Amino acid sequence: MYPSILLPLRAPLQTLPHVGPKTAERLTQFIGPRLWNLCWHLPDRLETRTYHDTLQGAPLNHLITLPITTVAHYPPERRTGPYKILCKDQNGALLTLIFFHGRAPYLQQMLPLDQQRLVSGLLENKGGSLQMAHPDHIGFLTTREKWTGVLPLYGLTAGLYQKSFQDIMEAVLKAVPVLPEWISPALLERFQWKSWRDSLVEAHHPKTLADLEPTSPARERLAFDELLAHQLSMGLLRRHHTRQKGVSLQKTGILESTVDANIPFALTQNQKDVLKDIETDMQSDSRMLRLLQGDVGSGKTVVALKSMVQAVESGVQAALLAPTELLARQHYQMFQDFTKGTDLNIGLFLGHLTSKEKKELQQDLESGHLDMAIGTHALLEDPIIFKNLGFVVIDEQHRFGVNQRLKLMEKGNTPDVLVMTATPIPRSLSLTTYGELSLSLLKEKPANRLPIQTTLISLARIQEVHEGLKRIMETGEKVYWVCPLIEESETLDLGHATARFEILQKLFGDAVGWIHGRMGAEEKESVLTAFKTGHIKILVSTTVVEVGVHVGDATVMVVEHAERFGLAQLHQLRGRVGRGDRPSSCLLLYDPKLSPLAKQRLKVMRETEDGFYIAEKDLRLRGSGELLGTKQSGLPNFHVASILDHEELLVLASQEARRVLEEDPALSTPIYKPLRILLHLFQQEKAVAYLGAG
């Protein structure tokens, strides 16, 4: 049941004074449809207006407020000329008000002759006379307080204006109810926070620039509320999923021993530890929901394979969902190689298969003949039915929407779920994006991996790079050359794959191939096979090679216009080389007109191969929204909280949410009941539903 105390905040915008249908429509499109939405639209800058009784001593080129008396109106002599109004202060000093496109009836009504009014605007000296063009305010002397001192300004869109929006916000704040306190007295005392309502009012009435900072007490309090609501929601979601009755999967070790013998390298201790955690989860009768974050080359796929083999040993089917056909094919081939000598049956589900191929695979899956299914979005189609799906792996999970992930999970009876990402994610992002999942990290790389030498080279030296490629070609090694765009852009002077392919082909002939996202799956596979077998020595590409492509004897990665990529993306691209036993290198080609920030980012790549350190730096330098070089999917859309500015509050909110849910998972006791209101306040209705009765 929705708390009645919050109903005023759910009211439509047109219930406010000063808000008609057009304004309501503009506000709805820009901010949202209800009073609740406007609460979180905080001012982003300040302006200061000083009050002066007279013009004497009033500072030029500053915003001032003063009383004036209208002396004369001067309509424009020409249609395009300005409307001028001559005024005087109480000492008789003259001030001309200027209005372009001014309407006489309106201005005569606002500033009648011999009447005193208050005006506020920018005072200027033009040709020896004092002027104020288009005053921001004209009103009675009683409005002095509102137009004097420090005033908040809001970021607005076309059709919305500061004065009217400030009036609207005042009406919203008057409607905001006093809510019961949900933060513990100890935390309120520790941070010297006021109540939620007082903090909201204070955040909308900043007095100094410090009040606009994310670290101001009012904004910190509001940010913590938002983070606490989010962490409580994630905690309730986690409890809901893990309390669902799962299936205890007990391995036999028979298949696994054969697979271990086929794997041509020793597992790292890190991999063994993660597998132990997964095995413990699988043996429990609670459902497993685990995130595996692995740095480039840390061996996530082997962990996924061994986990899936354990599931099959336990009598259930396992499925792996991959974002691209390229990656799905590669996983399939690796799984086939490592399961030789077993009676495991693995199916590859791709979108472009013939109807006959699809039907045969579907029948084999539904009958239970297939033990494992590896595929792209084709696995999500309605005709795909598993006989007994008990274990799901979602690779590069950020490439899939929530509904897509759920669709595969719902094809089984509460299957255990392992989601994987090759992009290391800072702790703060993990808490907000994957807070409902148990977390495993793979940081350790196999012992045989050699370090990759990273070099920054200006594009002005591109000819030297071409010369260097000739020497590399003579050794029989292979090269990736990655460009940011496929075709020429009229607005961005960037290297593009088409032109680079043509240039390199003139130099090296048929030894150069290229691959990009617009190619069909079979065409991509053909080019990649030619690269693996050595028919192609230089592969020009877009970022389609970023994740998962494995060519052991590729030793050089060239990234053109590296400054245009996110650090995490550059780290992924660099990880395509250094997978064999030869020394490897990564050349980051940059625009000679590199900005200081871009130079700082590229230096991070030269300094380290630690993906987790790089991810933290990327977060600091680029922000959470561009962590992957494009908008990070799955990030919560916070209104006040900032992952960068409020990281410590996020950790605190996570700890507080865990403590509360351990003490009172239903939030039913008097001390924790206000948290239900907090969840509703931030529209976490789904989480409230998990609370059940109480």
PDB file of N, CA, C and O in Angstrom, residues 124-155:
ATOM      1  N   GLU A 124      24.417  49.052 -16.931  1.00  0.00           N
ATOM      2  CA  GLU A 124      25.493  49.328 -17.894  1.00  0.00           C
ATOM      3  C   GLU A 124      25.556  50.819 -18.192  1.00  0.00           C
ATOM      4  O   GLU A 124      24.579  51.553 -17.998  1.00  0.00           O
ATOM      5  N   ASN A 125      26.712  51.262 -18.692  1.00  0.00           N
ATOM      6  CA  ASN A 125      26.889  52.640 -19.142  1.00  0.00           C
ATOM      7  C   ASN A 125      27.089  52.616 -20.648  1.00  0.00           C
ATOM      8  O   ASN A 125      28.076  52.073 -21.142  1.00  0.00           O
ATOM      9  N   LYS A 126      26.134  53.144 -21.382  1.00  0.00           N
ATOM     10  CA  LYS A 126      26.203  53.173 -22.842  1.00  0.00           C
ATOM     11  C   LYS A 126      26.206  54.621 -23.317  1.00  0.00           C
ATOM     12  O   LYS A 126      25.209  55.340 -23.151  1.00  0.00           O
ATOM     13  N   GLY A 127      27.340  55.063 -23.868  1.00  0.00           N
ATOM     14  CA  GLY A 127      27.433  56.420 -24.408  1.00  0.00           C
ATOM     15  C   GLY A 127      27.259  57.490 -23.354  1.00  0.00           C
ATOM     16  O   GLY A 127      26.718  58.566 -23.637  1.00  0.00           O
ATOM     17  N   GLY A 128      27.663  57.180 -22.126  1.00  0.00           N
ATOM     18  CA  GLY A 128      27.582  58.175 -21.062  1.00  0.00           C
ATOM     19  C   GLY A 128      26.289  58.165 -20.282  1.00  0.00           C
ATOM     20  O   GLY A 128      26.128  58.947 -19.336  1.00  0.00           O
ATOM     21  N   SER A 129      25.334  57.302 -20.656  1.00  0.00           N
ATOM     22  CA  SER A 129      24.073  57.237 -19.903  1.00  0.00           C
ATOM     23  C   SER A 129      23.889  55.838 -19.321  1.00  0.00           C
ATOM     24  O   SER A 129      24.294  54.838 -19.926  1.00  0.00           O
ATOM     25  N   LEU A 130      23.259  55.785 -18.145  1.00  0.00           N
ATOM     26  CA  LEU A 130      23.026  54.509 -17.476  1.00  0.00           C
ATOM     27  C   LEU A 130      21.828  53.805 -18.092  1.00  0.00           C
ATOM     28  O   LEU A 130      20.767  54.426 -18.318  1.00  0.00           O
ATOM     29  N   GLN A 131      21.996  52.507 -18.376  1.00  0.00           N
ATOM     30  CA  GLN A 131      20.929  51.738 -19.021  1.00  0.00           C
ATOM     31  C   GLN A 131      20.770  50.384 -18.344  1.00  0.00           C
ATOM     32  O   GLN A 131      21.697  49.867 -17.711  1.00  0.00           O
ATOM     33  N   MET A 132      19.579  49.831 -18.521  1.00  0.00           N
ATOM     34  CA  MET A 132      19.308  48.458 -18.088  1.00  0.00           C
ATOM     35  C   MET A 132      18.451  47.823 -19.187  1.00  0.00           C
ATOM     36  O   MET A 132      17.307  48.230 -19.405  1.00  0.00           O
ATOM     37  N   ALA A 133      19.029  46.897 -19.949  1.00  0.00           N
ATOM     38  CA  ALA A 133      18.309  46.259 -21.052  1.00  0.00           C
ATOM     39  C   ALA A 133      17.535  45.053 -20.532  1.00  0.00           C
ATOM     40  O   ALA A 133      18.084  44.203 -19.837  1.00  0.00           O
ATOM     41  N   HIS A 134      16.245  45.021 -20.880  1.00  0.00           N
ATOM     42  CA  HIS A 134      15.382  43.886 -20.506  1.00  0.00           C
ATOM     43  C   HIS A 134      15.559  43.483 -19.041  1.00  0.00           C
ATOM     44  O   HIS A 134      16.150  42.445 -18.736  1.00  0.00           O
ATOM     45  N   PRO A 135      15.094  44.302 -18.116  1.00  0.00           N
ATOM     46  CA  PRO A 135      15.206  43.938 -16.694  1.00  0.00           C
ATOM     47  C   PRO A 135      14.658  42.531 -16.443  1.00  0.00           C
ATOM     48  O   PRO A 135      13.663  42.120 -17.048  1.00  0.00           O
ATOM     49  N   ASP A 136      15.336  41.802 -15.555  1.00  0.00           N
ATOM     50  CA  ASP A 136      14.876  40.454 -15.207  1.00  0.00           C
ATOM     51  C   ASP A 136      13.592  40.508 -14.396  1.00  0.00           C
ATOM     52  O   ASP A 136      12.834  39.530 -14.350  1.00  0.00           O
ATOM     53  N   HIS A 137      13.379  41.644 -13.717  1.00  0.00           N
ATOM     54  CA  HIS A 137      12.198  41.749 -12.865  1.00  0.00           C
ATOM     55  C   HIS A 137      11.689  43.179 -12.847  1.00  0.00           C
ATOM     56  O   HIS A 137      12.466  44.140 -12.772  1.00  0.00           O
ATOM     57  N   ILE A 138      10.374  43.324 -12.937  1.00  0.00           N
ATOM     58  CA  ILE A 138       9.695  44.605 -12.723  1.00  0.00           C
ATOM     59  C   ILE A 138       8.532  44.302 -11.788  1.00  0.00           C
ATOM     60  O   ILE A 138       7.699  43.429 -12.079  1.00  0.00           O
ATOM     61  N   GLY A 139       8.484  44.977 -10.651  1.00  0.00           N
ATOM     62  CA  GLY A 139       7.411  44.676  -9.707  1.00  0.00           C
ATOM     63  C   GLY A 139       7.285  45.746  -8.647  1.00  0.00           C
ATOM     64  O   GLY A 139       7.939  46.793  -8.692  1.00  0.00           O
ATOM     65  N   PHE A 140       6.422  45.470  -7.669  1.00  0.00           N
ATOM     66  CA  PHE A 140       6.216  46.416  -6.584  1.00  0.00           C
ATOM     67  C   PHE A 140       7.377  46.343  -5.603  1.00  0.00           C
ATOM     68  O   PHE A 140       8.132  45.362  -5.565  1.00  0.00           O
ATOM     69  N   LEU A 141       7.495  47.373  -4.786  1.00  0.00           N
ATOM     70  CA  LEU A 141       8.617  47.449  -3.855  1.00  0.00           C
ATOM     71  C   LEU A 141       8.612  46.304  -2.851  1.00  0.00           C
ATOM     72  O   LEU A 141       9.645  45.964  -2.277  1.00  0.00           O
ATOM     73  N   THR A 142       7.452  45.691  -2.669  1.00  0.00           N
ATOM     74  CA  THR A 142       7.350  44.577  -1.711  1.00  0.00           C
ATOM     75  C   THR A 142       8.101  43.332  -2.178  1.00  0.00           C
ATOM     76  O   THR A 142       8.299  42.393  -1.397  1.00  0.00           O
ATOM     77  N   THR A 143       8.525  43.300  -3.452  1.00  0.00           N
ATOM     78  CA  THR A 143       9.249  42.121  -3.968  1.00  0.00           C
ATOM     79  C   THR A 143      10.755  42.237  -3.761  1.00  0.00           C
ATOM     80  O   THR A 143      11.519  41.410  -4.252  1.00  0.00           O
ATOM     81  N   ARG A 144      11.169  43.256  -3.026  1.00  0.00           N
ATOM     82  CA  ARG A 144      12.612  43.524  -2.856  1.00  0.00           C
ATOM     83  C   ARG A 144      13.365  42.312  -2.309  1.00  0.00           C
ATOM     84  O   ARG A 144      14.425  41.953  -2.820  1.00  0.00           O
ATOM     85  N   GLU A 145      12.835  41.655  -1.296  1.00  0.00           N
ATOM     86  CA  GLU A 145      13.559  40.555  -0.646  1.00  0.00           C
ATOM     87  C   GLU A 145      13.860  39.425  -1.626  1.00  0.00           C
ATOM     88  O   GLU A 145      14.942  38.832  -1.598  1.00  0.00           O
ATOM     89  N   LYS A 146      12.880  39.157  -2.507  1.00  0.00           N
ATOM     90  CA  LYS A 146      13.070  38.047  -3.447  1.00  0.00           C
ATOM     91  C   LYS A 146      14.142  38.352  -4.487  1.00  0.00           C
ATOM     92  O   LYS A 146      14.768  37.433  -5.043  1.00  0.00           O
ATOM     93  N   TRP A 147      14.377  39.626  -4.776  1.00  0.00           N
ATOM     94  CA  TRP A 147      15.310  39.993  -5.844  1.00  0.00           C
ATOM     95  C   TRP A 147      16.576  40.669  -5.317  1.00  0.00           C
ATOM     96  O   TRP A 147      17.193  41.481  -5.994  1.00  0.00           O
ATOM     97  N   THR A 148      16.927  40.294  -4.092  1.00  0.00           N
ATOM     98  CA  THR A 148      18.151  40.814  -3.494  1.00  0.00           C
ATOM     99  C   THR A 148      18.925  39.667  -2.865  1.00  0.00           C
ATOM    100  O   THR A 148      18.329  38.759  -2.286  1.00  0.00           O
ATOM    101  N   GLY A 149      20.236  39.716  -2.987  1.00  0.00           N
ATOM    102  CA  GLY A 149      21.075  38.689  -2.376  1.00  0.00           C
ATOM    103  C   GLY A 149      21.444  37.595  -3.362  1.00  0.00           C
ATOM    104  O   GLY A 149      21.495  37.810  -4.575  1.00  0.00           O
ATOM    105  N   VAL A 150      21.704  36.416  -2.819  1.00  0.00           N
ATOM    106  CA  VAL A 150      22.125  35.274  -3.637  1.00  0.00           C
ATOM    107  C   VAL A 150      20.897  34.507  -4.097  1.00  0.00           C
ATOM    108  O   VAL A 150      20.060  34.103  -3.281  1.00  0.00           O
ATOM    109  N   LEU A 151      20.789  34.295  -5.406  1.00  0.00           N
ATOM    110  CA  LEU A 151      19.640  33.585  -5.967  1.00  0.00           C
ATOM    111  C   LEU A 151      20.113  32.341  -6.718  1.00  0.00           C
ATOM    112  O   LEU A 151      21.113  32.388  -7.438  1.00  0.00           O
ATOM    113  N   PRO A 152      19.396  31.229  -6.557  1.00  0.00           N
ATOM    114  CA  PRO A 152      19.787  30.005  -7.272  1.00  0.00           C
ATOM    115  C   PRO A 152      19.352  30.051  -8.732  1.00  0.00           C
ATOM    116  O   PRO A 152      18.310  30.621  -9.070  1.00  0.00           O
ATOM    117  N   LEU A 153      20.159  29.469  -9.591  1.00  0.00           N
ATOM    118  CA  LEU A 153      19.796  29.328 -11.006  1.00  0.00           C
ATOM    119  C   LEU A 153      19.787  27.844 -11.363  1.00  0.00           C
ATOM    120  O   LEU A 153      20.632  27.074 -10.907  1.00  0.00           O
ATOM    121  N   TYR A 154      18.827  27.476 -12.186  1.00  0.00           N
ATOM    122  CA  TYR A 154      18.647  26.075 -12.569  1.00  0.00           C
ATOM    123  C   TYR A 154      19.002  25.864 -14.032  1.00  0.00           C
ATOM    124  O   TYR A 154      18.805  26.755 -14.869  1.00  0.00           O
ATOM    125  N   GLY A 155      19.497  24.672 -14.343  1.00  0.00           N
ATOM    126  CA  GLY A 155      19.667  24.297 -15.737  1.00  0.00           C
ATOM    127  C   GLY A 155      18.292  24.039 -16.335  1.00  0.00           C
ATOM    128  O   GLY A 155      17.533  23.212 -15.822  1.00  0.00           O
TER     129      GLY A 155
END
